[in-house]
Amino acid sequence: MDSSQGKPVVYPMPSPGTRTRRVWEIADAVTEETGTRAERREVVRQFVAENGNANTANTQYQRWKSAYDARRQRGQHEQTARSTPNGRAGDVAAQPLRVGSDGRVVIPHDMRAAMLLNEDGHVTARVVRGELRLISRPAAIERMQTETATLKKPGESVVDEFLSERRALWGEERGEE
C-alpha cells in the first residue's frame, strides 16, 4: 500500500522467461481453470513443485494479486460507466476506501458520478445496522420521483389539479388572473 496516496501499489508483470514471471503464469492458469482468482496456497504449491522458492512465490503472488485486482476493478468501473445512462444515478462495484483518523473518506470519481454528487458536495448520511449510507440531493430527488411516479395516474396533471383546488379555495375562476 502506498501510504501517501492510500492506493495499492501495482507492480508491472515480470519479464518473460524469469522465475518470477512463472509465478504469475501459474496464477493466471489457476484463475482461468477455476474461474475465480487463484488462491495463494495453490500457486505456491505448484511453484514449489517445480523446485521454486516458496518465499519468491509468496512475494510474486501478492504482486500478481494486486495487479489482477486492479485490472478487474478497472474493468468493472468501465463497464458501469458504459451501462449507466448519463444523468441518472447508477451502481459501482464495492471497493475498499480508507477512513482517515479525522473521519474523512475520499470518494472516488466514478462513485461520485454514480451518486450524481455535484460540486456543492452536499449529501445526507445515515447509518443502518452499522452500514454508512450517503445520498446526494439529485439522487434523492430522482429516487423520490421514481417512487411517486407509480402514484400518478396516466394523463393526470397533479399541478393543474392542485392549482384548481387552490383557485376554488380562494374563489377564483380558472382563466382569471
CSV table of N, CA and C in Angstrom, one decimal:
chain,number,residue,atom,x,y,z
A,1,MET,N,0.8,-1.2,0.0
A,1,MET,CA,0.0,0.0,0.0
A,1,MET,C,0.9,1.2,0.0
A,2,ASP,N,0.6,2.2,-0.9
A,2,ASP,CA,1.3,3.4,-0.9
A,2,ASP,C,0.6,4.3,0.1
A,3,SER,N,1.2,4.5,1.2
A,3,SER,CA,0.5,5.2,2.3
A,3,SER,C,0.3,6.7,2.0
A,4,SER,N,1.1,7.3,1.1
A,4,SER,CA,0.9,8.7,0.8
A,4,SER,C,-0.4,8.9,0.0
A,5,GLN,N,-0.8,8.0,-0.8
A,5,GLN,CA,-1.9,8.1,-1.7
A,5,GLN,C,-3.1,7.3,-1.3
A,6,GLY,N,-2.9,6.3,-0.4
A,6,GLY,CA,-3.9,5.4,0.0
A,6,GLY,C,-4.4,4.4,-1.0
A,7,LYS,N,-3.5,4.2,-2.0
A,7,LYS,CA,-3.8,3.3,-3.2
A,7,LYS,C,-2.8,2.1,-3.1
A,8,PRO,N,-3.3,1.0,-3.6
A,8,PRO,CA,-2.4,-0.2,-3.6
A,8,PRO,C,-1.3,0.0,-4.7
A,9,VAL,N,-0.1,-0.5,-4.4
A,9,VAL,CA,1.0,-0.4,-5.4
A,9,VAL,C,0.7,-1.6,-6.4
A,10,VAL,N,0.8,-1.3,-7.7
A,10,VAL,CA,0.6,-2.3,-8.7
A,10,VAL,C,1.9,-2.5,-9.4
A,11,TYR,N,2.5,-3.6,-9.3
A,11,TYR,CA,3.8,-3.9,-9.9
A,11,TYR,C,3.6,-4.4,-11.3
A,12,PRO,N,4.6,-4.0,-12.2
A,12,PRO,CA,4.5,-4.5,-13.6
A,12,PRO,C,4.7,-6.0,-13.6
A,13,MET,N,4.2,-6.6,-14.7
A,13,MET,CA,4.5,-8.0,-14.9
A,13,MET,C,6.0,-8.3,-15.1
A,14,PRO,N,6.5,-9.3,-14.4
A,14,PRO,CA,7.9,-9.6,-14.6
A,14,PRO,C,8.2,-10.0,-16.1
A,15,SER,N,9.5,-10.0,-16.4
A,15,SER,CA,9.9,-10.3,-17.8
A,15,SER,C,9.7,-11.7,-18.1
A,16,PRO,N,9.3,-12.0,-19.4
A,16,PRO,CA,9.1,-13.4,-19.8
A,16,PRO,C,10.4,-14.3,-19.6
A,17,GLY,N,10.2,-15.5,-19.2
A,17,GLY,CA,11.2,-16.5,-19.0
A,17,GLY,C,11.9,-16.5,-17.7
A,18,THR,N,11.5,-15.5,-16.8
A,18,THR,CA,12.0,-15.5,-15.4
A,18,THR,C,11.2,-16.3,-14.5
A,19,ARG,N,11.9,-16.7,-13.3
A,19,ARG,CA,11.2,-17.4,-12.3
A,19,ARG,C,10.0,-16.7,-11.7
A,20,THR,N,10.2,-15.4,-11.6
A,20,THR,CA,9.1,-14.5,-11.0
A,20,THR,C,7.9,-14.5,-12.0
A,21,ARG,N,8.2,-14.5,-13.2
A,21,ARG,CA,7.1,-14.5,-14.2
A,21,ARG,C,6.4,-15.8,-14.2
A,22,ARG,N,7.1,-16.9,-13.8
A,22,ARG,CA,6.5,-18.2,-13.8
A,22,ARG,C,5.4,-18.2,-12.7
A,23,VAL,N,5.6,-17.5,-11.6
A,23,VAL,CA,4.5,-17.4,-10.5
A,23,VAL,C,3.3,-16.8,-11.1
A,24,TRP,N,3.5,-15.7,-11.9
A,24,TRP,CA,2.3,-15.0,-12.5
A,24,TRP,C,1.6,-15.9,-13.5
A,25,GLU,N,2.4,-16.7,-14.2
A,25,GLU,CA,1.8,-17.6,-15.2
A,25,GLU,C,1.0,-18.7,-14.5
A,26,ILE,N,1.5,-19.2,-13.4
A,26,ILE,CA,0.8,-20.2,-12.7
A,26,ILE,C,-0.5,-19.6,-12.1
A,27,ALA,N,-0.5,-18.4,-11.6
A,27,ALA,CA,-1.6,-17.8,-11.0
A,27,ALA,C,-2.7,-17.5,-12.1
A,28,ASP,N,-2.2,-17.1,-13.3
A,28,ASP,CA,-3.2,-16.8,-14.4
A,28,ASP,C,-3.8,-18.2,-14.8
A,29,ALA,N,-3.0,-19.2,-14.9
A,29,ALA,CA,-3.6,-20.5,-15.3
A,29,ALA,C,-4.6,-21.1,-14.3
A,30,VAL,N,-4.3,-21.0,-13.0
A,30,VAL,CA,-5.2,-21.4,-12.0
A,30,VAL,C,-6.5,-20.6,-12.0
A,31,THR,N,-6.4,-19.3,-12.2
A,31,THR,CA,-7.5,-18.4,-12.3
A,31,THR,C,-8.4,-18.8,-13.5
A,32,GLU,N,-7.8,-19.0,-14.6
A,32,GLU,CA,-8.5,-19.4,-15.8
A,32,GLU,C,-9.2,-20.7,-15.6
A,33,GLU,N,-8.5,-21.7,-15.0
A,33,GLU,CA,-9.1,-23.0,-14.8
A,33,GLU,C,-10.2,-23.0,-13.9
A,34,THR,N,-10.2,-22.3,-12.8
A,34,THR,CA,-11.2,-22.3,-11.7
A,34,THR,C,-12.3,-21.3,-12.0
A,35,GLY,N,-12.0,-20.2,-12.7
A,35,GLY,CA,-13.0,-19.2,-13.0
A,35,GLY,C,-13.0,-18.1,-11.8
A,36,THR,N,-12.2,-18.3,-10.8
A,36,THR,CA,-12.1,-17.3,-9.7
A,36,THR,C,-10.6,-17.0,-9.5
A,37,ARG,N,-10.3,-15.9,-8.8
A,37,ARG,CA,-8.9,-15.6,-8.6
A,37,ARG,C,-8.2,-16.7,-7.9
A,38,ALA,N,-7.0,-17.0,-8.4
A,38,ALA,CA,-6.2,-18.1,-7.8
A,38,ALA,C,-5.9,-17.8,-6.3
A,39,GLU,N,-5.9,-18.9,-5.6
A,39,GLU,CA,-5.6,-18.8,-4.1
A,39,GLU,C,-4.1,-18.9,-3.9
A,40,ARG,N,-3.5,-18.2,-3.0
A,40,ARG,CA,-2.1,-18.2,-2.7
A,40,ARG,C,-1.6,-19.6,-2.5
A,41,ARG,N,-2.2,-20.4,-1.7
A,41,ARG,CA,-1.6,-21.7,-1.4
A,41,ARG,C,-1.5,-22.6,-2.6
A,42,GLU,N,-2.4,-22.5,-3.5
A,42,GLU,CA,-2.3,-23.3,-4.7
A,42,GLU,C,-1.2,-22.9,-5.6
A,43,VAL,N,-1.1,-21.6,-5.8
A,43,VAL,CA,0.0,-21.0,-6.6
A,43,VAL,C,1.4,-21.4,-6.0
A,44,VAL,N,1.5,-21.2,-4.7
A,44,VAL,CA,2.8,-21.5,-4.0
A,44,VAL,C,3.0,-23.0,-4.1
A,45,ARG,N,2.0,-23.9,-3.9
A,45,ARG,CA,2.2,-25.3,-4.0
A,45,ARG,C,2.7,-25.7,-5.4
A,46,GLN,N,2.1,-25.2,-6.5
A,46,GLN,CA,2.6,-25.5,-7.8
A,46,GLN,C,4.0,-25.0,-8.1
A,47,PHE,N,4.3,-23.8,-7.6
A,47,PHE,CA,5.6,-23.3,-7.9
A,47,PHE,C,6.7,-24.1,-7.2
A,48,VAL,N,6.4,-24.4,-5.9
A,48,VAL,CA,7.4,-25.2,-5.1
A,48,VAL,C,7.6,-26.6,-5.8
A,49,ALA,N,6.5,-27.2,-6.3
A,49,ALA,CA,6.6,-28.5,-7.0
A,49,ALA,C,7.5,-28.4,-8.2
A,50,GLU,N,7.7,-27.2,-8.8
A,50,GLU,CA,8.6,-27.0,-9.9
A,50,GLU,C,10.0,-26.6,-9.4
A,51,ASN,N,10.3,-26.9,-8.1
A,51,ASN,CA,11.5,-26.5,-7.5
A,51,ASN,C,11.7,-25.0,-7.3
A,52,GLY,N,10.7,-24.3,-7.2
A,52,GLY,CA,10.7,-22.9,-6.9
A,52,GLY,C,10.8,-22.6,-5.4
A,53,ASN,N,11.2,-21.4,-5.1
A,53,ASN,CA,11.3,-21.0,-3.7
A,53,ASN,C,10.0,-20.5,-3.2
A,54,ALA,N,9.5,-20.9,-2.1
A,54,ALA,CA,8.2,-20.6,-1.5
A,54,ALA,C,8.1,-19.1,-1.2
A,55,ASN,N,9.2,-18.5,-0.8
A,55,ASN,CA,9.2,-17.0,-0.5
A,55,ASN,C,9.0,-16.2,-1.7
A,56,THR,N,9.7,-16.6,-2.8
A,56,THR,CA,9.5,-16.0,-4.1
A,56,THR,C,8.1,-16.1,-4.5
A,57,ALA,N,7.5,-17.3,-4.4
A,57,ALA,CA,6.1,-17.5,-4.8
A,57,ALA,C,5.2,-16.6,-4.0
A,58,ASN,N,5.4,-16.5,-2.7
A,58,ASN,CA,4.5,-15.7,-1.9
A,58,ASN,C,4.6,-14.2,-2.2
A,59,THR,N,5.8,-13.7,-2.5
A,59,THR,CA,6.0,-12.3,-2.8
A,59,THR,C,5.4,-12.0,-4.2
A,60,GLN,N,5.7,-12.9,-5.2
A,60,GLN,CA,5.1,-12.7,-6.5
A,60,GLN,C,3.6,-12.9,-6.6
A,61,TYR,N,3.1,-13.8,-5.8
A,61,TYR,CA,1.7,-13.9,-5.7
A,61,TYR,C,1.0,-12.6,-5.3
A,62,GLN,N,1.5,-12.0,-4.2
A,62,GLN,CA,1.0,-10.8,-3.7
A,62,GLN,C,1.0,-9.7,-4.8
A,63,ARG,N,2.1,-9.6,-5.5
A,63,ARG,CA,2.2,-8.6,-6.6
A,63,ARG,C,1.2,-8.9,-7.8
A,64,TRP,N,1.1,-10.2,-8.1
A,64,TRP,CA,0.2,-10.6,-9.1
A,64,TRP,C,-1.3,-10.3,-8.7
A,65,LYS,N,-1.6,-10.6,-7.5
A,65,LYS,CA,-2.9,-10.4,-6.9
A,65,LYS,C,-3.3,-8.9,-7.0
A,66,SER,N,-2.4,-8.0,-6.6
A,66,SER,CA,-2.6,-6.6,-6.7
A,66,SER,C,-2.9,-6.1,-8.1
A,67,ALA,N,-2.1,-6.6,-9.0
A,67,ALA,CA,-2.3,-6.3,-10.5
A,67,ALA,C,-3.6,-6.9,-11.0
A,68,TYR,N,-3.9,-8.1,-10.6
A,68,TYR,CA,-5.2,-8.7,-11.0
A,68,TYR,C,-6.4,-8.0,-10.5
A,69,ASP,N,-6.4,-7.6,-9.2
A,69,ASP,CA,-7.5,-6.9,-8.6
A,69,ASP,C,-7.6,-5.5,-9.3
A,70,ALA,N,-6.5,-4.8,-9.5
A,70,ALA,CA,-6.6,-3.5,-10.2
A,70,ALA,C,-7.2,-3.6,-11.6
A,71,ARG,N,-6.8,-4.6,-12.3
A,71,ARG,CA,-7.3,-4.8,-13.7
A,71,ARG,C,-8.8,-5.1,-13.6
A,72,ARG,N,-9.2,-6.0,-12.7
A,72,ARG,CA,-10.6,-6.4,-12.6
A,72,ARG,C,-11.4,-5.2,-12.1
A,73,GLN,N,-10.9,-4.4,-11.2
A,73,GLN,CA,-11.7,-3.3,-10.7
A,73,GLN,C,-11.8,-2.2,-11.8
A,74,ARG,N,-10.8,-2.0,-12.5
A,74,ARG,CA,-10.8,-1.0,-13.6
A,74,ARG,C,-11.9,-1.5,-14.6
A,75,GLY,N,-11.9,-2.8,-14.9
A,75,GLY,CA,-12.9,-3.3,-15.9
A,75,GLY,C,-14.3,-3.1,-15.4
A,76,GLN,N,-14.5,-3.3,-14.1
A,76,GLN,CA,-15.9,-3.1,-13.6
A,76,GLN,C,-16.3,-1.7,-13.6
A,77,HIS,N,-15.4,-0.8,-13.4
A,77,HIS,CA,-15.7,0.7,-13.4
A,77,HIS,C,-16.0,1.1,-14.8
A,78,GLU,N,-15.3,0.6,-15.8
A,78,GLU,CA,-15.5,0.9,-17.2
A,78,GLU,C,-16.9,0.3,-17.6
A,79,GLN,N,-17.2,-0.9,-17.2
A,79,GLN,CA,-18.5,-1.5,-17.6
A,79,GLN,C,-19.6,-0.7,-17.0
A,80,THR,N,-19.5,-0.2,-15.7
A,80,THR,CA,-20.5,0.6,-15.1
A,80,THR,C,-20.7,1.9,-15.8
A,81,ALA,N,-19.6,2.5,-16.2
A,81,ALA,CA,-19.7,3.8,-16.8
A,81,ALA,C,-20.4,3.6,-18.2
A,82,ARG,N,-20.3,2.5,-18.9
A,82,ARG,CA,-20.9,2.3,-20.2
A,82,ARG,C,-22.4,2.0,-20.0
A,83,SER,N,-22.7,1.3,-18.9
A,83,SER,CA,-24.1,0.8,-18.7
A,83,SER,C,-25.0,1.8,-18.0
A,84,THR,N,-24.5,2.9,-17.4
A,84,THR,CA,-25.3,3.8,-16.6
A,84,THR,C,-25.7,4.9,-17.5
A,85,PRO,N,-27.0,5.2,-17.7
A,85,PRO,CA,-27.4,6.3,-18.6
A,85,PRO,C,-26.9,7.6,-18.0
A,86,ASN,N,-26.5,8.5,-18.9
A,86,ASN,CA,-26.0,9.8,-18.5
A,86,ASN,C,-27.1,10.6,-17.7
A,87,GLY,N,-26.7,11.1,-16.6
A,87,GLY,CA,-27.6,11.9,-15.8
A,87,GLY,C,-28.5,11.1,-14.9
A,88,ARG,N,-28.3,9.8,-14.8
A,88,ARG,CA,-29.1,9.0,-13.8
A,88,ARG,C,-28.2,8.4,-12.8
A,89,ALA,N,-28.7,8.2,-11.6
A,89,ALA,CA,-27.9,7.5,-10.6
A,89,ALA,C,-27.6,6.1,-11.0
A,90,GLY,N,-26.4,5.6,-10.7
A,90,GLY,CA,-26.0,4.3,-11.1
A,90,GLY,C,-25.4,3.5,-10.0
A,91,ASP,N,-24.8,2.4,-10.4
A,91,ASP,CA,-24.1,1.5,-9.5
A,91,ASP,C,-22.7,1.4,-9.8
A,92,VAL,N,-21.9,1.2,-8.7
A,92,VAL,CA,-20.4,1.0,-8.9
A,92,VAL,C,-20.1,-0.2,-7.9
A,93,ALA,N,-19.3,-1.1,-8.4
A,93,ALA,CA,-18.9,-2.2,-7.6
A,93,ALA,C,-18.2,-1.8,-6.3
A,94,ALA,N,-18.4,-2.6,-5.3
A,94,ALA,CA,-17.7,-2.3,-4.0
A,94,ALA,C,-16.2,-2.2,-4.1
A,95,GLN,N,-15.7,-1.3,-3.4
A,95,GLN,CA,-14.2,-1.1,-3.4
A,95,GLN,C,-13.8,-0.6,-2.0
A,96,PRO,N,-12.6,-1.0,-1.6
A,96,PRO,CA,-12.1,-0.5,-0.3
A,96,PRO,C,-11.8,1.0,-0.3
A,97,LEU,N,-12.2,1.7,0.7
A,97,LEU,CA,-11.8,3.1,0.9
A,97,LEU,C,-11.2,3.2,2.3
A,98,ARG,N,-10.4,4.3,2.4
A,98,ARG,CA,-9.7,4.5,3.7
A,98,ARG,C,-10.4,5.6,4.4
A,99,VAL,N,-10.6,5.4,5.7
A,99,VAL,CA,-11.2,6.5,6.6
A,99,VAL,C,-10.0,7.0,7.4
A,100,GLY,N,-9.7,8.3,7.2
A,100,GLY,CA,-8.6,8.9,7.9
A,100,GLY,C,-8.9,9.0,9.4
A,101,SER,N,-7.8,9.3,10.1
A,101,SER,CA,-8.0,9.5,11.6
A,101,SER,C,-9.0,10.6,11.9
A,102,ASP,N,-9.1,11.5,11.0
A,102,ASP,CA,-10.1,12.6,11.3
A,102,ASP,C,-11.5,12.3,10.8
A,103,GLY,N,-11.7,11.1,10.3
A,103,GLY,CA,-13.0,10.7,9.8
A,103,GLY,C,-13.3,11.0,8.4
A,104,ARG,N,-12.3,11.5,7.7
A,104,ARG,CA,-12.6,11.8,6.3
A,104,ARG,C,-12.4,10.6,5.4
A,105,VAL,N,-13.3,10.6,4.3
A,105,VAL,CA,-13.3,9.5,3.3
A,105,VAL,C,-13.2,10.2,2.0
A,106,VAL,N,-12.3,9.7,1.1
A,106,VAL,CA,-12.3,10.2,-0.2
A,106,VAL,C,-13.1,9.3,-1.1
A,107,ILE,N,-14.1,9.9,-1.7
A,107,ILE,CA,-15.0,9.1,-2.6
A,107,ILE,C,-14.4,9.2,-4.0
A,108,PRO,N,-14.1,8.0,-4.6
A,108,PRO,CA,-13.5,8.0,-6.0
A,108,PRO,C,-14.5,8.7,-7.0
A,109,HIS,N,-13.9,9.2,-8.1
A,109,HIS,CA,-14.7,9.9,-9.1
A,109,HIS,C,-15.9,9.1,-9.6
A,110,ASP,N,-15.6,7.8,-10.0
A,110,ASP,CA,-16.7,7.0,-10.5
A,110,ASP,C,-17.9,6.8,-9.6
A,111,MET,N,-17.6,6.8,-8.3
A,111,MET,CA,-18.6,6.7,-7.3
A,111,MET,C,-19.4,8.0,-7.1
A,112,ARG,N,-18.7,9.1,-7.2
A,112,ARG,CA,-19.3,10.4,-7.1
A,112,ARG,C,-20.2,10.6,-8.3
A,113,ALA,N,-19.8,10.2,-9.5
A,113,ALA,CA,-20.6,10.3,-10.7
A,113,ALA,C,-21.9,9.4,-10.6
A,114,ALA,N,-21.7,8.2,-10.1
A,114,ALA,CA,-22.9,7.3,-9.9
A,114,ALA,C,-23.9,7.8,-8.9
A,115,MET,N,-23.3,8.6,-7.9
A,115,MET,CA,-24.2,9.2,-6.9
A,115,MET,C,-24.8,10.5,-7.3
A,116,LEU,N,-24.5,11.0,-8.5
A,116,LEU,CA,-24.9,12.3,-9.0
A,116,LEU,C,-24.5,13.4,-8.1
A,117,LEU,N,-23.3,13.2,-7.4
A,117,LEU,CA,-22.8,14.2,-6.5
A,117,LEU,C,-22.1,15.3,-7.3
A,118,ASN,N,-22.7,16.5,-7.1
A,118,ASN,CA,-22.2,17.6,-7.9
A,118,ASN,C,-21.2,18.4,-7.1
A,119,GLU,N,-20.8,19.6,-7.6
A,119,GLU,CA,-19.7,20.4,-7.0
A,119,GLU,C,-20.1,20.9,-5.5
A,120,ASP,N,-21.4,21.0,-5.2
A,120,ASP,CA,-21.7,21.5,-3.9
A,120,ASP,C,-21.3,20.5,-2.8
A,121,GLY,N,-21.2,19.2,-3.2
A,121,GLY,CA,-20.8,18.2,-2.2
A,121,GLY,C,-21.7,17.9,-1.1
A,122,HIS,N,-22.9,18.3,-1.2
A,122,HIS,CA,-23.9,18.0,-0.1
A,122,HIS,C,-24.5,16.6,-0.2
A,123,VAL,N,-24.4,15.9,0.9
A,123,VAL,CA,-25.0,14.6,1.0
A,123,VAL,C,-25.8,14.4,2.3
A,124,THR,N,-26.7,13.5,2.3
A,124,THR,CA,-27.4,13.1,3.5
A,124,THR,C,-26.8,11.8,4.0
A,125,ALA,N,-26.4,11.7,5.2
A,125,ALA,CA,-25.8,10.5,5.7
A,125,ALA,C,-26.6,9.8,6.8
A,126,ARG,N,-26.6,8.5,6.8
A,126,ARG,CA,-27.3,7.8,7.9
A,126,ARG,C,-26.6,6.5,8.1
A,127,VAL,N,-26.7,5.9,9.2
A,127,VAL,CA,-26.2,4.5,9.5
A,127,VAL,C,-27.3,3.6,9.7
A,128,VAL,N,-27.3,2.5,9.0
A,128,VAL,CA,-28.3,1.5,9.1
A,128,VAL,C,-27.6,0.1,9.4
A,129,ARG,N,-27.9,-0.4,10.6
A,129,ARG,CA,-27.2,-1.6,11.0
A,129,ARG,C,-25.7,-1.6,10.8
A,130,GLY,N,-25.1,-0.5,11.1
A,130,GLY,CA,-23.6,-0.4,11.0
A,130,GLY,C,-23.1,-0.1,9.6
A,131,GLU,N,-24.0,0.1,8.7
A,131,GLU,CA,-23.6,0.5,7.3
A,131,GLU,C,-23.9,2.0,7.1
A,132,LEU,N,-22.8,2.7,6.7
A,132,LEU,CA,-22.9,4.1,6.4
A,132,LEU,C,-23.5,4.3,5.0
A,133,ARG,N,-24.6,5.0,4.9
A,133,ARG,CA,-25.2,5.3,3.6
A,133,ARG,C,-25.2,6.8,3.3
A,134,LEU,N,-24.8,7.1,2.1
A,134,LEU,CA,-24.8,8.5,1.7
A,134,LEU,C,-25.6,8.7,0.5
A,135,ILE,N,-26.4,9.8,0.4
A,135,ILE,CA,-27.1,10.1,-0.8
A,135,ILE,C,-27.0,11.5,-1.1
A,136,SER,N,-26.8,11.8,-2.4
A,136,SER,CA,-26.7,13.3,-2.8
A,136,SER,C,-28.1,13.8,-3.0
A,137,ARG,N,-28.3,15.1,-3.1
A,137,ARG,CA,-29.6,15.7,-3.3
A,137,ARG,C,-30.2,15.3,-4.6
A,138,PRO,N,-29.4,15.3,-5.7
A,138,PRO,CA,-30.0,14.9,-7.0
A,138,PRO,C,-30.4,13.4,-7.0
A,139,ALA,N,-29.7,12.6,-6.4
A,139,ALA,CA,-30.0,11.2,-6.3
A,139,ALA,C,-31.3,11.0,-5.4
A,140,ALA,N,-31.4,11.8,-4.4
A,140,ALA,CA,-32.6,11.7,-3.5
A,140,ALA,C,-33.8,12.1,-4.3
A,141,ILE,N,-33.7,13.2,-5.0
A,141,ILE,CA,-34.8,13.7,-5.8
A,141,ILE,C,-35.2,12.7,-6.9
A,142,GLU,N,-34.2,12.1,-7.6
A,142,GLU,CA,-34.5,11.1,-8.6
A,142,GLU,C,-35.2,9.9,-7.9
A,143,ARG,N,-34.8,9.5,-6.7
A,143,ARG,CA,-35.4,8.4,-6.1
A,143,ARG,C,-36.9,8.7,-5.7
A,144,MET,N,-37.1,9.9,-5.2
A,144,MET,CA,-38.5,10.3,-4.8
A,144,MET,C,-39.4,10.4,-6.0
A,145,GLN,N,-38.8,10.9,-7.1
A,145,GLN,CA,-39.6,11.0,-8.4
A,145,GLN,C,-40.0,9.6,-8.9
A,146,THR,N,-39.1,8.7,-8.8
A,146,THR,CA,-39.3,7.3,-9.3
A,146,THR,C,-40.4,6.6,-8.4
A,147,GLU,N,-40.2,6.8,-7.1
A,147,GLU,CA,-41.2,6.2,-6.1
A,147,GLU,C,-42.6,6.8,-6.2
A,148,THR,N,-42.7,8.1,-6.5
A,148,THR,CA,-44.0,8.7,-6.5
A,148,THR,C,-44.6,8.6,-7.9
A,149,ALA,N,-43.9,8.3,-8.9
A,149,ALA,CA,-44.4,8.2,-10.3
A,149,ALA,C,-45.5,7.1,-10.3
A,150,THR,N,-45.4,6.1,-9.5
A,150,THR,CA,-46.4,5.0,-9.5
A,150,THR,C,-47.7,5.4,-9.0
A,151,LEU,N,-47.7,6.5,-8.2
A,151,LEU,CA,-49.0,7.0,-7.6
A,151,LEU,C,-49.8,7.9,-8.6
A,152,LYS,N,-49.1,8.4,-9.6
A,152,LYS,CA,-49.8,9.3,-10.6
A,152,LYS,C,-50.5,8.5,-11.7
A,153,LYS,N,-51.7,8.9,-11.9
A,153,LYS,CA,-52.5,8.2,-13.0
A,153,LYS,C,-52.0,8.7,-14.4
A,154,PRO,N,-52.1,7.9,-15.4
A,154,PRO,CA,-51.7,8.4,-16.7
A,154,PRO,C,-52.6,9.5,-17.2
A,155,GLY,N,-51.9,10.6,-17.7
A,155,GLY,CA,-52.7,11.7,-18.2
A,155,GLY,C,-53.1,12.7,-17.2
A,156,GLU,N,-52.8,12.4,-15.9
A,156,GLU,CA,-53.2,13.3,-14.8
A,156,GLU,C,-52.1,14.3,-14.6
A,157,SER,N,-52.5,15.6,-14.4
A,157,SER,CA,-51.6,16.6,-14.1
A,157,SER,C,-51.8,17.0,-12.6
A,158,VAL,N,-50.9,16.6,-11.8
A,158,VAL,CA,-51.0,16.9,-10.4
A,158,VAL,C,-50.9,18.4,-10.1
A,159,VAL,N,-50.1,19.1,-10.9
A,159,VAL,CA,-50.0,20.6,-10.7
A,159,VAL,C,-51.3,21.3,-11.1
A,160,ASP,N,-51.9,20.9,-12.2
A,160,ASP,CA,-53.2,21.5,-12.6
A,160,ASP,C,-54.3,21.2,-11.6
A,161,GLU,N,-54.3,20.0,-11.1
A,161,GLU,CA,-55.3,19.6,-10.0
A,161,GLU,C,-55.1,20.5,-8.8
A,162,PHE,N,-53.8,20.6,-8.4
A,162,PHE,CA,-53.5,21.4,-7.2
A,162,PHE,C,-53.9,22.9,-7.4
A,163,LEU,N,-53.6,23.5,-8.5
A,163,LEU,CA,-54.0,24.9,-8.8
A,163,LEU,C,-55.5,25.1,-8.9
A,164,SER,N,-56.2,24.1,-9.4
A,164,SER,CA,-57.7,24.3,-9.5
A,164,SER,C,-58.3,24.2,-8.1
A,165,GLU,N,-57.7,23.4,-7.2
A,165,GLU,CA,-58.2,23.3,-5.9
A,165,GLU,C,-57.9,24.6,-5.1
A,166,ARG,N,-56.7,25.2,-5.3
A,166,ARG,CA,-56.4,26.4,-4.7
A,166,ARG,C,-57.3,27.6,-5.2
A,167,ARG,N,-57.5,27.6,-6.5
A,167,ARG,CA,-58.3,28.7,-7.1
A,167,ARG,C,-59.7,28.6,-6.5
A,168,ALA,N,-60.2,27.3,-6.4
A,168,ALA,CA,-61.6,27.2,-5.8
A,168,ALA,C,-61.6,27.6,-4.4
A,169,LEU,N,-60.5,27.3,-3.6
A,169,LEU,CA,-60.4,27.7,-2.2
A,169,LEU,C,-60.4,29.2,-2.1
A,170,TRP,N,-59.7,29.9,-3.0
A,170,TRP,CA,-59.6,31.4,-3.0
A,170,TRP,C,-60.8,32.0,-3.7
A,171,GLY,N,-61.6,31.3,-4.3
A,171,GLY,CA,-62.8,31.9,-5.0
A,171,GLY,C,-62.5,32.5,-6.4
A,172,GLU,N,-61.4,32.0,-7.0
A,172,GLU,CA,-61.0,32.5,-8.3
A,172,GLU,C,-61.5,31.6,-9.4
A,173,GLU,N,-61.7,32.2,-10.5
A,173,GLU,CA,-62.1,31.4,-11.7
A,173,GLU,C,-60.9,30.9,-12.4
A,174,ARG,N,-61.0,29.9,-13.2
A,174,ARG,CA,-59.8,29.3,-13.8
A,174,ARG,C,-59.1,30.2,-14.8
A,175,GLY,N,-59.6,31.0,-15.6
A,175,GLY,CA,-58.9,31.8,-16.6
A,175,GLY,C,-58.6,33.2,-16.1
A,176,GLU,N,-59.0,33.6,-14.9
A,176,GLU,CA,-58.8,34.9,-14.4
A,176,GLU,C,-57.5,35.0,-13.6
A,177,GLU,N,-56.7,36.0,-13.9
A,177,GLU,CA,-55.5,36.3,-13.1
A,177,GLU,C,-55.1,37.7,-13.2
